[in-house]
PDB file of C-alpha atoms in Angstrom:
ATOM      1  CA  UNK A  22       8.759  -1.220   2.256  1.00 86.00           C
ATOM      2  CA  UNK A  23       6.689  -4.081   3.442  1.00 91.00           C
ATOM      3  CA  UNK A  24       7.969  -5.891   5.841  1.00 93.00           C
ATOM      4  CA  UNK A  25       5.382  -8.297   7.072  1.00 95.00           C
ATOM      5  CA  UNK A  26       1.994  -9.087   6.443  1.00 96.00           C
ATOM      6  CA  UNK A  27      -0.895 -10.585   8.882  1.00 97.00           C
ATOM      7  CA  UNK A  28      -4.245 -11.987   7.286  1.00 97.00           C
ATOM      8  CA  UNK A  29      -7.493 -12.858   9.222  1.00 97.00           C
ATOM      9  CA  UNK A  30     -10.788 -14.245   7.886  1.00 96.00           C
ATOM     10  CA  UNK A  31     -10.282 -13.455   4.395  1.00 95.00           C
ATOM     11  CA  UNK A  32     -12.135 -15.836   2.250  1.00 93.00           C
ATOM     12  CA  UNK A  33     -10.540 -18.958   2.246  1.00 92.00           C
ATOM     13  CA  UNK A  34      -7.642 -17.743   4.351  1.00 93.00           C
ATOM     14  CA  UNK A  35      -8.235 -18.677   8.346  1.00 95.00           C
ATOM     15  CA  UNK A  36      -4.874 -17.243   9.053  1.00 95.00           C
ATOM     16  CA  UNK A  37      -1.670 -15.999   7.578  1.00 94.00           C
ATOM     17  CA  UNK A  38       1.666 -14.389   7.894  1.00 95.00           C
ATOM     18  CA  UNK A  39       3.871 -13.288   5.450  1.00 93.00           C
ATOM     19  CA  UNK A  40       7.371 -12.033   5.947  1.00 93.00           C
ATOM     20  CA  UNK A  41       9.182 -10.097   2.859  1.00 90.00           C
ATOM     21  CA  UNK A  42      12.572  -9.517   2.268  1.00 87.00           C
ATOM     22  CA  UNK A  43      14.241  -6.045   0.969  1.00 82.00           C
ATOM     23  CA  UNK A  44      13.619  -4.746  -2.441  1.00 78.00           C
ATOM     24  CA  UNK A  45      11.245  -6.443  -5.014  1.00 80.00           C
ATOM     25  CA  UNK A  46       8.977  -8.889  -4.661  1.00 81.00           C
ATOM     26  CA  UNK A  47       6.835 -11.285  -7.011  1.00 82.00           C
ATOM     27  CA  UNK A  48       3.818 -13.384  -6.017  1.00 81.00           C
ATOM     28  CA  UNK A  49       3.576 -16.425  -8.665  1.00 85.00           C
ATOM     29  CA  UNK A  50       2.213 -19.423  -8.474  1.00 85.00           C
ATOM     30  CA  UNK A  51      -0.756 -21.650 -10.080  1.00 89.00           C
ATOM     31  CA  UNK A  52      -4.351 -20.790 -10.550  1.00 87.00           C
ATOM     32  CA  UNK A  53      -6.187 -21.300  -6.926  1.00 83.00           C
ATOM     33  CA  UNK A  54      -2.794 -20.519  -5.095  1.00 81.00           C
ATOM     34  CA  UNK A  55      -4.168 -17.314  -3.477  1.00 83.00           C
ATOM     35  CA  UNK A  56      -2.296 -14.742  -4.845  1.00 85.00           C
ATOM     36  CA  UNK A  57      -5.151 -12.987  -5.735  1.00 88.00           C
ATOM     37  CA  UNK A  58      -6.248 -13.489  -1.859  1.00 91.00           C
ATOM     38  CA  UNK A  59      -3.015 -11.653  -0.803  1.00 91.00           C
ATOM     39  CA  UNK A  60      -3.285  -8.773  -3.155  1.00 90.00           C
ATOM     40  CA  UNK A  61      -6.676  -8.168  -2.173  1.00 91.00           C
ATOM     41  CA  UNK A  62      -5.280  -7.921   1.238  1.00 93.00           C
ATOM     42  CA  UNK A  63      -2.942  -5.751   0.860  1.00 92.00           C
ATOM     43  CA  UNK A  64      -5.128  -3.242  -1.215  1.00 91.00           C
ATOM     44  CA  UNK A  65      -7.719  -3.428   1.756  1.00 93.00           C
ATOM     45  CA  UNK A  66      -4.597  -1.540   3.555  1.00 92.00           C
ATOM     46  CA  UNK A  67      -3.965   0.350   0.330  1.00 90.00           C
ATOM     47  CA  UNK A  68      -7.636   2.021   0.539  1.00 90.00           C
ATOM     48  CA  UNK A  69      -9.205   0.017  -1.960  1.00 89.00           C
ATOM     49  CA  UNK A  70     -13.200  -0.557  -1.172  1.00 89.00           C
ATOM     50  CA  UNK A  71     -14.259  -3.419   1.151  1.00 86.00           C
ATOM     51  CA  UNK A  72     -16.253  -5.806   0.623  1.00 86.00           C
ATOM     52  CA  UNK A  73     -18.720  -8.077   2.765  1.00 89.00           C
ATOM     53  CA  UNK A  74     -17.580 -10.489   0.552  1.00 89.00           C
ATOM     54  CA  UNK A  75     -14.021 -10.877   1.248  1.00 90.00           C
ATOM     55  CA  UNK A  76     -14.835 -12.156   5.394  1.00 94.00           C
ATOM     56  CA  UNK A  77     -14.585 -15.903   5.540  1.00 94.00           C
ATOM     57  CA  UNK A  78     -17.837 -17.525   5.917  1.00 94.00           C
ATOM     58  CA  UNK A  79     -19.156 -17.414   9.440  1.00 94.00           C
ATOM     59  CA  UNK A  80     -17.033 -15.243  10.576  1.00 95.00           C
ATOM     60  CA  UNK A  81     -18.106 -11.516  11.736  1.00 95.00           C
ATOM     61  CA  UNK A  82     -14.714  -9.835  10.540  1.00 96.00           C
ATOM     62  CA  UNK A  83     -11.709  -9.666   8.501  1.00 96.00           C
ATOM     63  CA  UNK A  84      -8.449  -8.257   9.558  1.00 97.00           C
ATOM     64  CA  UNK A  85      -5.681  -7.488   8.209  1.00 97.00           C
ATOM     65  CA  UNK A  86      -2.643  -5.794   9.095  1.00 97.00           C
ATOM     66  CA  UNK A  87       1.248  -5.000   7.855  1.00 97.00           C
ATOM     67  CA  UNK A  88       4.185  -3.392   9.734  1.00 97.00           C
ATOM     68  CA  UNK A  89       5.963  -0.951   7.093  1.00 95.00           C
ATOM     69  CA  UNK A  90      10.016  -0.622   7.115  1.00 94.00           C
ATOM     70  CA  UNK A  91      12.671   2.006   5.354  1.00 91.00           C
ATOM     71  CA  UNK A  92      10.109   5.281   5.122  1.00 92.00           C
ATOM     72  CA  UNK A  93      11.159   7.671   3.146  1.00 90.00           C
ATOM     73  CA  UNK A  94      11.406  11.270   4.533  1.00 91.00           C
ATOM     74  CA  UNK A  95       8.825  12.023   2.743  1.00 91.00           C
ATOM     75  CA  UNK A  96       6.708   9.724   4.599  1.00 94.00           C
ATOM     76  CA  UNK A  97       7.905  10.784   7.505  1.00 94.00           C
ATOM     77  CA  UNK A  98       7.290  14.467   7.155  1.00 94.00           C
ATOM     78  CA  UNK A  99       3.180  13.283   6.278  1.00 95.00           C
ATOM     79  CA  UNK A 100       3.342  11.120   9.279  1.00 96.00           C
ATOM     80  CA  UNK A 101       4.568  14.196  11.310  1.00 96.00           C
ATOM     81  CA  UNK A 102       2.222  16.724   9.974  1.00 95.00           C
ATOM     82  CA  UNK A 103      -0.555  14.040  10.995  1.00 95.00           C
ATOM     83  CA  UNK A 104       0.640  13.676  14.493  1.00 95.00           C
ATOM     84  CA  UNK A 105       2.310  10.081  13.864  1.00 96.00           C
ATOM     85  CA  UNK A 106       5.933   8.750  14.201  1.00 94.00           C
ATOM     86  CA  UNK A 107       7.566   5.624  13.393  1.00 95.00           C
ATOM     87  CA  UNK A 108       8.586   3.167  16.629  1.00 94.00           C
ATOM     88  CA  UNK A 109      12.358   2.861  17.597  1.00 94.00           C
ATOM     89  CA  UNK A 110      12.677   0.575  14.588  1.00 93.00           C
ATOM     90  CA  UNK A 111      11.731   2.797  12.003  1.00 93.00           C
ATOM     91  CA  UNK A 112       8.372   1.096  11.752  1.00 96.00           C
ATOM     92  CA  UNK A 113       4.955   1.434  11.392  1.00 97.00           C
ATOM     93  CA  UNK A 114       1.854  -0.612  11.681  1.00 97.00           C
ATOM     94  CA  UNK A 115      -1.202   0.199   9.679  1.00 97.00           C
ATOM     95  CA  UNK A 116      -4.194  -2.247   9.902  1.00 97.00           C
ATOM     96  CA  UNK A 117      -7.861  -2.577   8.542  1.00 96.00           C
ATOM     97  CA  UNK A 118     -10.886  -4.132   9.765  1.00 96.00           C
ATOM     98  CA  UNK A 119     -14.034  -5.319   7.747  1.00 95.00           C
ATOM     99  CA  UNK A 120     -17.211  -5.909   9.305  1.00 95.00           C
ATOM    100  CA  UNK A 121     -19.748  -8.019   8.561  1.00 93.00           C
ATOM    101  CA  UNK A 122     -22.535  -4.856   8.529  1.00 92.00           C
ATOM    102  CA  UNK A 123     -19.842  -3.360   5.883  1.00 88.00           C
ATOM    103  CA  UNK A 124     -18.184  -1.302   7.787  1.00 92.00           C
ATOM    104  CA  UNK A 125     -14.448  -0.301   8.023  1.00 94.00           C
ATOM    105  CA  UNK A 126     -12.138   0.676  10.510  1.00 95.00           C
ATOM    106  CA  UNK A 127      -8.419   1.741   9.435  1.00 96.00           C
ATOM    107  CA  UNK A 128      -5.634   2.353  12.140  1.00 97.00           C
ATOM    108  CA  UNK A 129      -2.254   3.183  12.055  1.00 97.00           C
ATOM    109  CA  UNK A 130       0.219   2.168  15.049  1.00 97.00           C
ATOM    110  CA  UNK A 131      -3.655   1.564  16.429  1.00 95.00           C
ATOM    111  CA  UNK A 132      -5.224   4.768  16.100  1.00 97.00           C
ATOM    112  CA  UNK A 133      -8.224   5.214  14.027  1.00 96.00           C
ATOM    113  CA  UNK A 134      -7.293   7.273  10.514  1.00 96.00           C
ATOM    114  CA  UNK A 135      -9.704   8.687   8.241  1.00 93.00           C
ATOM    115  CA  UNK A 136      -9.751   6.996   4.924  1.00 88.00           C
ATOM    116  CA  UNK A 137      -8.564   9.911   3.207  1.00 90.00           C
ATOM    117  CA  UNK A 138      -5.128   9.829   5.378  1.00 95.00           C
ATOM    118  CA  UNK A 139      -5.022   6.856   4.356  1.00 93.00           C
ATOM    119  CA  UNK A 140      -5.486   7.134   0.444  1.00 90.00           C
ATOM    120  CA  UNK A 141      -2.545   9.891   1.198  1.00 93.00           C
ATOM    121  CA  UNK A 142      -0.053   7.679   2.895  1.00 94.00           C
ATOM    122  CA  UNK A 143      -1.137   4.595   0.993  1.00 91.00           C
ATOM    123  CA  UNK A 144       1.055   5.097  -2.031  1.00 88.00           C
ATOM    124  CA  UNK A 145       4.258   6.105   0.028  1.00 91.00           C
ATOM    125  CA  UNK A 146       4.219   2.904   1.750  1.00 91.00           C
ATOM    126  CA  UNK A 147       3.815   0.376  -1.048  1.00 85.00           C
ATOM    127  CA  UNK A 148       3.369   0.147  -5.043  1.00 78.00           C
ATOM    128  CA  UNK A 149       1.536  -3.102  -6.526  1.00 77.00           C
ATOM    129  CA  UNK A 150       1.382  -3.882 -10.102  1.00 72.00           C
ATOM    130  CA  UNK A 151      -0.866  -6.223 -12.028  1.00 69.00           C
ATOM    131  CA  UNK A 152       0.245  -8.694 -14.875  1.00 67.00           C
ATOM    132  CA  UNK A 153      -0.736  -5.936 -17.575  1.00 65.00           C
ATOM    133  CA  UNK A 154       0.595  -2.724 -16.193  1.00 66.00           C
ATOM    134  CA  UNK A 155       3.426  -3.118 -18.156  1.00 63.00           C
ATOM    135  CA  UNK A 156       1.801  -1.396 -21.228  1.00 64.00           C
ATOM    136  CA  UNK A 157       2.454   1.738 -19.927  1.00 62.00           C
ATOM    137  CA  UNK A 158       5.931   1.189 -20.735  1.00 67.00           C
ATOM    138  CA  UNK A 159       4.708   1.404 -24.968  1.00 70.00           C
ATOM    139  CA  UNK A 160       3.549   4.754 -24.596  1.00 72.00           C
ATOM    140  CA  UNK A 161       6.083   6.648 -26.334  1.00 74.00           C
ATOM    141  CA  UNK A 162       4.915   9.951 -24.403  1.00 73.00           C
ATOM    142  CA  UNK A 163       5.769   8.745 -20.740  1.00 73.00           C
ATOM    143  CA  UNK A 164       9.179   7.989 -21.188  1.00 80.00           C
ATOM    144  CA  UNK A 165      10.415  11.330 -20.615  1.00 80.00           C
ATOM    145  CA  UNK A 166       8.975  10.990 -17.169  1.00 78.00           C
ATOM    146  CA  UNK A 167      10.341   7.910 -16.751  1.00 77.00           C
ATOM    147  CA  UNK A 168      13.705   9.319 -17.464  1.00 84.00           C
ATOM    148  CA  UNK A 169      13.215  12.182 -14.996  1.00 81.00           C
ATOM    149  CA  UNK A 170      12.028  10.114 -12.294  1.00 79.00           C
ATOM    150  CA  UNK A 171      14.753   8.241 -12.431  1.00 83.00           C
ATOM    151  CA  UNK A 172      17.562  10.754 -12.707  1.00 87.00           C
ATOM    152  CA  UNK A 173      15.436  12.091  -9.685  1.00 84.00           C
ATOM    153  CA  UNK A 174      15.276  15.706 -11.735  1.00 82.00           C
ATOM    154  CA  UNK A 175      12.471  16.595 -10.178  1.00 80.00           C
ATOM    155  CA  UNK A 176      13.808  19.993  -8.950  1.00 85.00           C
ATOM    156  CA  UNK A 177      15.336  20.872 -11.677  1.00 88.00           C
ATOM    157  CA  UNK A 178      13.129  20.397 -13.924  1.00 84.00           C
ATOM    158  CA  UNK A 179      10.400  22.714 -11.661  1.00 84.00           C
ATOM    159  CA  UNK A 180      12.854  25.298 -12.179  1.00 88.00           C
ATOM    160  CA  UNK A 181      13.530  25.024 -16.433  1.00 88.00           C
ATOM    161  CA  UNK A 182       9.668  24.820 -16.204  1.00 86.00           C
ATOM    162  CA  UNK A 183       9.665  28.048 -14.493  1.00 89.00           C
ATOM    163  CA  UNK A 184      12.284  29.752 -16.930  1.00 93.00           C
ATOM    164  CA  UNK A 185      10.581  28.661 -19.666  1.00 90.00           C
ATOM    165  CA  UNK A 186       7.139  29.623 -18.823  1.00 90.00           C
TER     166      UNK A 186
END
């Protein structure tokens, strides 16, 4: 889970912190708010390409950074097999630079990751979803997974899978 979020030099956005509370969470808000601002943000941690674009003008980088809470053991065990650990809180800090050349730099409890690490943990750490991902919820054939996702029956059904087969 996020915990808290730190913004440099993105667009409009001098500087920011945001603090998040357990569970779910909803940016809303009116057109020019800068919730698009904070999603693009957090996808820059996600993986998601940077852009030149996103640094504020006249400045020479963008930063941003967000200390994750509650990992799963799953998480864990990647962080492990990568030579990483949470912090005595059960923490972790990853953070991204953008440079003004377009260049990256992604860290994790500051050391340098490679972006596919990060396209790996990325998904562990945090799930976003946009105003129309909802429609995957009208296709009939995904419900089933759904279902089994939720029961967590992931184990079992791996092993009527096998029977079957």
């Amino acid at each position: 889970m996020i915990a808290a979020l730190h913004i440099e030099n993105i667009a409009v956005i001098r500087s920011a912190d945001v603090d998040f509370n357990p569970g779910f969470t909803v940016f809303t808000g009116e057109t020019g708010a800068g919730k698009s601002l904070l999603l693009d943000s957090i996808n820059l941690l996600l993986g998601a390409r940077a852009s030149r674009e996103l640094i504020r003008s006249g400045c020479e980088r963008a930063f941003v950074s967000a200390i994750f809470s509650g990992l799963s053991e799953k998480t864990q065990k990647l962080l492990a097999e990568n030579d990483f650990s949470a912090d005595e809180n059960g923490c972790i800090t990853l953070s991204r630079s953008v440079f003004s050349d377009g260049k990256s730099q992604t860290k994790l409890n500051g050391r340098t990751i490679t972006v596919a690490f990060q396209k790996e943990l990325a998904p562990m750490l945090l799930t976003v979803h946009g105003q129309h991902d909802s429609g995957a919820l009208l296709d009939f054939s995904s419900y089933r997974e759904y279902v089994d996702a939720y029961a967590e029956n992931g184990e079992l059904l791996s092993d009527y899978t096998s029977a079957f087969a």
